[in-house]
């Protein structure tokens, strides 16, 4: 693995955006993910932003509108399952099509709901948020809500730390998929399964609320079976499989932390999909300010615009998927990792730089427009290698 040595200065030289000094891991040239000896960027960038805009903390809190969205999404998915399980008389092909076009589109929304629940951003208390998570889990058929909360918070605490961050692809995924387009398609289709496998691979003991989630899910699945029938259950199962796989609503899993550019490990999406999927594309803003609900993330960006407009970003989830599959420079190894000791040591040793933010920060690039550039870059690298 290629390594980057940390600065010997006491102040973090990544100020003010806290982008890394590393270059991307290139399939065919590098054998594994890129290793960074620094800590993750978000805690220090948050502190830098707070020095300039202390009032930004006023956006923290919760927003009950997520509860109403949860009720609507759960109702819509169960009603759809009832229709396709008991009334629909079309062909099996149309059944699968509607499972993808309707079911998966709704199912993908629950990722945003679980996300808000994990940060207690739906209702006032932790217990109330857990109940919302259990409610959202009903049409998912598998007990994911409470486990998502646990592992997602660990992702924030240990972003990129091998053995701690469940969002990182495992070594065998990197080696097996490599940068073969067909393999990447199959890998994206199975992404929901891989997310569960990664959590299990961490081999952590089950917690109380995860056990409650299992019992709750079994009870709900039995009740659903009698209401929507076996074909309705199949509709729900396909909705989850499609909605967290090769689907527009799942593209944020690739958009968020796969390295499309040198030095940047978290990316935003500023497209129309945020309207349906609860601003889940505002990922840098979210990582920087974990206690801000999704409805206020655009306001965070507007207030601290010089920080976020200087980062590279996406404007099309379809192009995220297309680029990831077709560009040989992108693969599951396109991630940044760090080990735990380096992470802790760098955070303790290298302090936040108190210098003012420069006025001439370079604007970020819309990554949805650079596929040809990436292809040319890869060909040049391979010819020189």
Coordinates of C-alpha atoms in Angstrom, one line a residue:
X1 CA 0.0 0.0 0.0
X2 CA 1.2 3.5 -0.9
X3 CA 1.7 5.6 2.2
X4 CA 1.7 9.3 2.9
X5 CA 4.0 10.6 5.7
X6 CA 2.4 13.2 8.0
X7 CA 3.7 16.7 8.3
X8 CA 6.2 17.3 11.1
X9 CA 4.6 20.7 12.0
X10 CA 2.4 21.2 15.0
X11 CA -0.3 22.9 12.9
X12 CA -2.3 20.8 10.4
X13 CA -1.0 21.9 7.0
X14 CA -4.3 20.9 5.4
X15 CA -6.0 24.1 6.5
X16 CA -8.6 25.4 5.7
X17 CA -10.3 22.6 3.7
X18 CA -8.3 19.8 5.2
X19 CA -7.9 17.9 2.0
X20 CA -5.3 15.2 1.9
X21 CA -1.9 15.3 0.2
X22 CA -2.5 11.8 -1.2
X23 CA -3.1 10.8 -4.8
X24 CA -5.8 8.4 -5.8
X25 CA -5.3 4.6 -5.9
X26 CA -5.2 3.7 -9.6
X27 CA -6.4 0.2 -10.7
X28 CA -3.7 -1.6 -12.8
X29 CA -1.0 0.5 -11.1
X30 CA -1.7 0.4 -7.4
X31 CA -2.8 -2.9 -5.9
X32 CA -4.8 -1.6 -3.0
X33 CA -6.6 1.4 -1.6
X34 CA -4.7 4.6 -0.8
X35 CA -3.3 4.9 2.7
X36 CA -3.4 8.2 4.5
X37 CA -1.4 8.8 7.7
X38 CA -3.6 11.8 8.7
X39 CA -6.9 11.8 10.5
X40 CA -10.2 12.3 8.7
X41 CA -10.9 15.9 7.6
X42 CA -14.4 16.7 9.0
X43 CA -13.8 17.5 12.7
X44 CA -11.1 20.0 11.9
X45 CA -13.0 21.6 9.0
X46 CA -16.0 22.0 11.3
X47 CA -13.8 23.8 13.9
X48 CA -12.4 26.0 11.2
X49 CA -15.9 26.9 9.9
X50 CA -17.1 27.5 13.5
X51 CA -14.3 30.0 14.0
X52 CA -15.7 32.1 11.2
X53 CA -19.4 31.3 11.5
X54 CA -20.2 30.3 15.2
X55 CA -23.9 30.9 14.6
X56 CA -24.0 27.9 12.3
X57 CA -24.5 25.7 15.3
X58 CA -28.1 27.2 15.6
X59 CA -29.1 24.9 12.7
X60 CA -28.6 21.8 15.0
X61 CA -31.6 20.0 16.3
X62 CA -34.3 17.8 14.9
X63 CA -37.2 18.1 12.4
X64 CA -40.5 16.2 12.8
X65 CA -41.2 16.4 9.1
X66 CA -39.1 13.2 8.8
X67 CA -41.7 11.4 10.9
X68 CA -44.4 12.4 8.4
X69 CA -42.2 11.3 5.5
X70 CA -41.7 7.9 7.3
X71 CA -45.4 7.4 7.8
X72 CA -46.1 8.2 4.1
X73 CA -43.2 6.0 2.8
X74 CA -44.2 3.0 5.0
X75 CA -47.8 3.4 4.0
X76 CA -47.0 3.7 0.3
X77 CA -44.8 0.7 0.3
X78 CA -47.2 -1.6 2.1
X79 CA -50.1 -0.5 -0.1
X80 CA -48.0 -1.1 -3.1
X81 CA -47.1 -4.6 -1.8
X82 CA -50.8 -5.3 -1.2
X83 CA -51.7 -4.2 -4.7
X84 CA -48.9 -6.2 -6.5
X85 CA -49.5 -9.2 -4.2
X86 CA -53.3 -9.4 -4.4
X87 CA -54.6 -7.3 -7.3
X88 CA -52.0 -7.0 -10.0
X89 CA -52.5 -9.4 -12.9
X90 CA -49.8 -8.4 -15.3
X91 CA -46.8 -10.4 -16.4
X92 CA -43.8 -11.4 -14.2
X93 CA -41.7 -9.1 -16.3
X94 CA -43.9 -6.1 -15.5
X95 CA -44.0 -7.2 -11.8
X96 CA -40.2 -7.0 -11.7
X97 CA -40.2 -3.7 -13.6
X98 CA -42.6 -2.1 -11.1
X99 CA -40.6 -3.5 -8.2
X100 CA -37.6 -1.6 -9.6
X101 CA -39.4 1.6 -10.8
X102 CA -41.8 2.0 -7.9
X103 CA -40.7 -0.3 -5.0
X104 CA -37.0 0.4 -5.2
X105 CA -37.5 4.1 -5.5
X106 CA -39.6 4.2 -2.3
X107 CA -37.3 1.7 -0.6
X108 CA -34.3 3.8 -1.2
X109 CA -35.9 6.6 0.8
X110 CA -35.6 4.5 4.0
X111 CA -31.8 5.0 3.8
X112 CA -32.3 8.7 4.4
X113 CA -34.8 8.0 7.2
X114 CA -32.5 5.6 9.0
X115 CA -29.8 8.1 8.5
X116 CA -31.8 10.8 10.4
X117 CA -32.8 8.3 13.0
X118 CA -29.1 7.4 13.7
X119 CA -28.4 11.0 14.5
X120 CA -31.6 11.5 16.6
X121 CA -32.7 14.1 14.1
X122 CA -36.3 13.1 13.8
X123 CA -37.8 13.6 17.3
X124 CA -36.6 15.0 20.6
X125 CA -35.4 11.8 22.5
X126 CA -33.2 8.9 21.6
X127 CA -36.0 6.5 22.4
X128 CA -38.5 8.3 20.1
X129 CA -36.0 8.1 17.3
X130 CA -35.5 4.4 17.8
X131 CA -39.3 3.9 17.5
X132 CA -39.2 5.8 14.2
X133 CA -36.4 3.5 13.1
X134 CA -38.5 0.4 13.9
X135 CA -41.4 1.9 12.1
X136 CA -39.3 2.5 9.0
X137 CA -38.0 -1.1 9.2
X138 CA -41.4 -2.6 8.6
X139 CA -41.3 -2.8 4.8
X140 CA -37.6 -3.6 4.7
X141 CA -38.2 -7.3 5.8
X142 CA -34.7 -7.5 7.3
X143 CA -33.7 -6.1 10.7
X144 CA -31.5 -3.2 9.5
X145 CA -32.6 -0.1 11.3
X146 CA -30.8 -0.4 14.7
X147 CA -27.7 -2.0 13.1
X148 CA -27.5 0.9 10.6
X149 CA -27.6 3.4 13.5
X150 CA -24.7 1.6 15.3
X151 CA -22.5 1.1 12.3
X152 CA -23.2 4.5 10.7
X153 CA -22.1 6.3 13.9
X154 CA -18.9 4.3 13.8
X155 CA -18.4 5.3 10.2
X156 CA -18.5 9.0 11.4
X157 CA -16.2 8.4 14.3
X158 CA -13.6 6.4 12.4
X159 CA -14.0 7.4 8.8
X160 CA -11.6 5.4 6.7
X161 CA -10.1 3.5 9.6
X162 CA -9.6 -0.2 8.6
X163 CA -11.4 -2.5 11.1
X164 CA -13.6 0.3 12.4
X165 CA -15.3 1.9 9.4
X166 CA -18.0 -0.6 8.0
X167 CA -18.3 1.6 4.9
X168 CA -14.9 0.4 3.5
X169 CA -14.9 -2.4 1.0
X170 CA -13.1 -5.5 2.2
X171 CA -9.8 -6.6 0.7
X172 CA -11.3 -9.5 -1.2
X173 CA -13.9 -7.1 -2.8
X174 CA -11.1 -5.0 -4.1
X175 CA -9.2 -7.9 -5.5
X176 CA -12.2 -9.7 -6.9
X177 CA -13.9 -6.8 -8.6
X178 CA -10.8 -4.9 -9.7
X179 CA -11.9 -2.5 -12.5
X180 CA -13.8 -4.9 -14.7
X181 CA -17.0 -3.2 -15.9
X182 CA -19.1 -6.3 -15.7
X183 CA -17.8 -7.1 -12.2
X184 CA -18.5 -3.6 -11.1
X185 CA -22.1 -3.9 -12.3
X186 CA -22.6 -7.2 -10.4
X187 CA -20.9 -5.6 -7.3
X188 CA -23.3 -2.6 -7.4
X189 CA -26.3 -4.9 -7.8
X190 CA -25.2 -6.8 -4.7
X191 CA -24.3 -3.7 -2.7
X192 CA -27.1 -4.2 -0.1
X193 CA -25.7 -7.7 0.7
X194 CA -22.2 -6.4 0.9
X195 CA -23.1 -3.7 3.4
X196 CA -24.5 -6.4 5.7
X197 CA -21.5 -8.7 5.2
X198 CA -19.1 -5.8 6.1
X199 CA -20.9 -5.3 9.3
X200 CA -20.8 -9.0 10.2
X201 CA -17.1 -9.1 9.3
X202 CA -16.4 -6.7 12.1
X203 CA -17.6 -9.4 14.5
X204 CA -19.2 -7.2 17.1
X205 CA -21.5 -8.6 19.8
X206 CA -25.2 -7.9 19.3
X207 CA -26.7 -5.1 21.3
X208 CA -30.1 -4.9 23.0
X209 CA -31.8 -2.8 20.4
X210 CA -30.4 -4.9 17.5
X211 CA -32.1 -7.9 19.2
X212 CA -35.3 -6.0 19.6
X213 CA -35.1 -5.1 15.9
X214 CA -34.8 -8.8 15.0
X215 CA -37.9 -9.8 17.1
X216 CA -39.8 -6.8 15.8
X217 CA -39.0 -7.6 12.2
X218 CA -40.0 -11.2 12.6
X219 CA -43.4 -10.2 14.0
X220 CA -43.9 -7.6 11.2
X221 CA -42.9 -10.1 8.5
X222 CA -45.5 -12.6 9.7
X223 CA -48.2 -9.9 9.8
X224 CA -47.2 -8.6 6.4
X225 CA -47.4 -12.1 4.9
X226 CA -51.0 -12.4 5.9
X227 CA -51.8 -9.0 4.6
X228 CA -49.9 -8.8 1.3
X229 CA -49.4 -12.5 0.5
X230 CA -46.3 -14.3 -0.8
X231 CA -46.1 -12.2 -4.0
X232 CA -46.4 -9.0 -2.0
X233 CA -43.5 -10.2 0.2
X234 CA -41.5 -10.9 -3.0
X235 CA -42.3 -7.3 -4.2
X236 CA -40.9 -5.9 -0.9
X237 CA -37.8 -8.1 -1.1
X238 CA -37.1 -7.1 -4.7
X239 CA -37.7 -3.4 -3.7
X240 CA -35.0 -3.6 -1.1
X241 CA -32.6 -5.5 -3.3
X242 CA -33.0 -3.1 -6.2
X243 CA -33.3 0.0 -4.1
X244 CA -29.9 -0.6 -2.4
X245 CA -28.2 -1.8 -5.5
X246 CA -27.9 -0.6 -9.1
X247 CA -30.5 2.2 -8.7
X248 CA -30.6 5.9 -8.9
X249 CA -31.5 6.2 -5.2
X250 CA -28.5 4.1 -4.2
X251 CA -25.9 6.1 -6.2
X252 CA -25.0 8.1 -3.1
X253 CA -23.2 5.1 -1.7
X254 CA -20.6 5.6 -4.5
X255 CA -20.8 9.4 -4.6
X256 CA -20.0 9.9 -0.9
X257 CA -16.5 8.5 -0.4
X258 CA -15.1 6.9 -3.6
X259 CA -12.2 9.0 -4.7
X260 CA -12.9 10.8 -8.0
X261 CA -10.2 13.4 -7.3
X262 CA -6.8 13.5 -5.5
X263 CA -6.9 14.5 -1.9
X264 CA -10.7 14.6 -1.4
X265 CA -12.4 11.6 0.3
X266 CA -15.9 13.0 0.8
X267 CA -18.1 14.3 -2.0
X268 CA -21.4 16.2 -2.3
X269 CA -24.2 15.8 -4.8
X270 CA -26.1 18.9 -5.7
X271 CA -28.8 17.6 -8.0
X272 CA -32.6 17.2 -8.1
X273 CA -32.5 13.8 -6.4
X274 CA -32.0 15.6 -3.0
X275 CA -35.7 16.7 -3.2
X276 CA -36.8 13.0 -3.1
X277 CA -34.0 11.6 -0.9
X278 CA -33.9 14.2 1.9
X279 CA -30.8 16.1 0.9
X280 CA -28.6 13.0 1.4
X281 CA -26.3 14.4 -1.3
X282 CA -25.1 17.1 1.1
X283 CA -22.5 14.7 2.5
X284 CA -19.7 17.0 3.4
X285 CA -22.1 19.4 5.2
X286 CA -23.5 16.4 7.1
X287 CA -20.1 15.0 8.1
X288 CA -19.0 18.4 9.3
X289 CA -22.2 19.1 11.3
X290 CA -23.7 15.8 12.4
X291 CA -26.4 17.3 14.6
X292 CA -28.0 19.3 11.8
X293 CA -31.1 17.7 10.3
X294 CA -31.4 17.2 6.6
X295 CA -33.8 20.2 6.1
X296 CA -31.0 22.6 7.3
X297 CA -28.0 21.2 5.3
X298 CA -28.6 23.6 2.4
X299 CA -28.5 26.5 4.9
X300 CA -25.2 25.2 6.2
X301 CA -23.8 25.3 2.7
X302 CA -25.1 28.8 2.0
X303 CA -23.6 30.2 5.2
X304 CA -20.1 28.6 4.7
X305 CA -20.2 28.6 0.9
X306 CA -16.6 29.4 0.4
X307 CA -15.7 26.1 2.1
X308 CA -18.1 23.8 0.2
X309 CA -18.0 25.5 -3.2
X310 CA -14.2 24.9 -3.1
X311 CA -14.7 21.1 -3.0
X312 CA -15.3 18.9 -6.0
X313 CA -18.9 17.7 -6.3
X314 CA -21.4 15.8 -8.4
X315 CA -24.6 17.0 -10.1
X316 CA -25.9 13.6 -11.5
X317 CA -26.3 10.3 -9.8
X318 CA -26.8 8.6 -13.1
X319 CA -23.4 9.8 -14.2
X320 CA -21.9 8.7 -10.9
X321 CA -23.0 5.2 -11.7
X322 CA -22.0 5.4 -15.3
X323 CA -18.6 6.8 -14.6
X324 CA -17.9 4.3 -11.8
X325 CA -18.7 1.4 -14.1
X326 CA -17.1 2.6 -17.3
X327 CA -14.0 4.5 -16.1
X328 CA -11.0 2.2 -15.6
X329 CA -9.6 4.7 -13.1
X330 CA -12.5 4.0 -10.7
X331 CA -13.0 0.8 -8.8
X332 CA -13.8 -0.5 -5.3
X333 CA -10.1 0.3 -4.4
X334 CA -10.8 4.0 -5.1
X335 CA -11.0 4.7 -1.3
X336 CA -8.8 6.2 1.3
X337 CA -7.8 4.2 4.4
X338 CA -5.9 4.9 7.6
X339 CA -5.0 2.7 10.5
X340 CA -6.2 3.4 14.0
X341 CA -2.9 4.4 15.6
X342 CA -2.1 6.9 12.8
X343 CA -5.6 8.3 13.0
X344 CA -5.3 8.9 16.8
X345 CA -1.7 10.1 16.7
X346 CA -2.3 12.7 14.0
X347 CA -5.4 14.0 15.7
X348 CA -3.6 14.5 18.9
X349 CA -0.3 15.9 17.4
X350 CA -1.5 18.2 14.6
X351 CA -3.8 21.0 15.7
X352 CA -6.3 23.1 13.9
X353 CA -4.7 26.0 12.2
X354 CA -6.1 29.3 13.5
X355 CA -5.1 31.4 10.4
X356 CA -7.9 33.2 8.5
X357 CA -9.4 31.4 5.5
X358 CA -7.8 32.8 2.3
X359 CA -10.1 34.7 -0.1
X360 CA -8.8 33.0 -3.2
X361 CA -9.8 29.4 -2.7
X362 CA -10.0 27.5 -5.9
X363 CA -13.6 26.6 -6.9
X364 CA -14.6 22.9 -7.0
X365 CA -15.2 21.0 -10.2
X366 CA -18.5 19.4 -11.3
X367 CA -17.3 15.8 -11.5
X368 CA -20.2 14.8 -13.7
X369 CA -18.4 16.5 -16.6
X370 CA -15.0 14.9 -16.4
X371 CA -15.5 11.3 -17.7
X372 CA -13.4 12.0 -20.8
X373 CA -10.7 13.6 -18.7
X374 CA -10.6 10.5 -16.4
X375 CA -10.4 8.1 -19.4
X376 CA -7.5 10.1 -20.9
X377 CA -5.7 10.3 -17.6
X378 CA -5.9 6.6 -17.2
X379 CA -4.6 5.9 -20.7
X380 CA -1.7 8.2 -20.0
X381 CA -0.9 6.6 -16.7
X382 CA -1.0 3.1 -18.1
X383 CA 1.2 4.1 -21.1
X384 CA 3.8 5.6 -18.7
X385 CA 3.7 2.8 -16.3

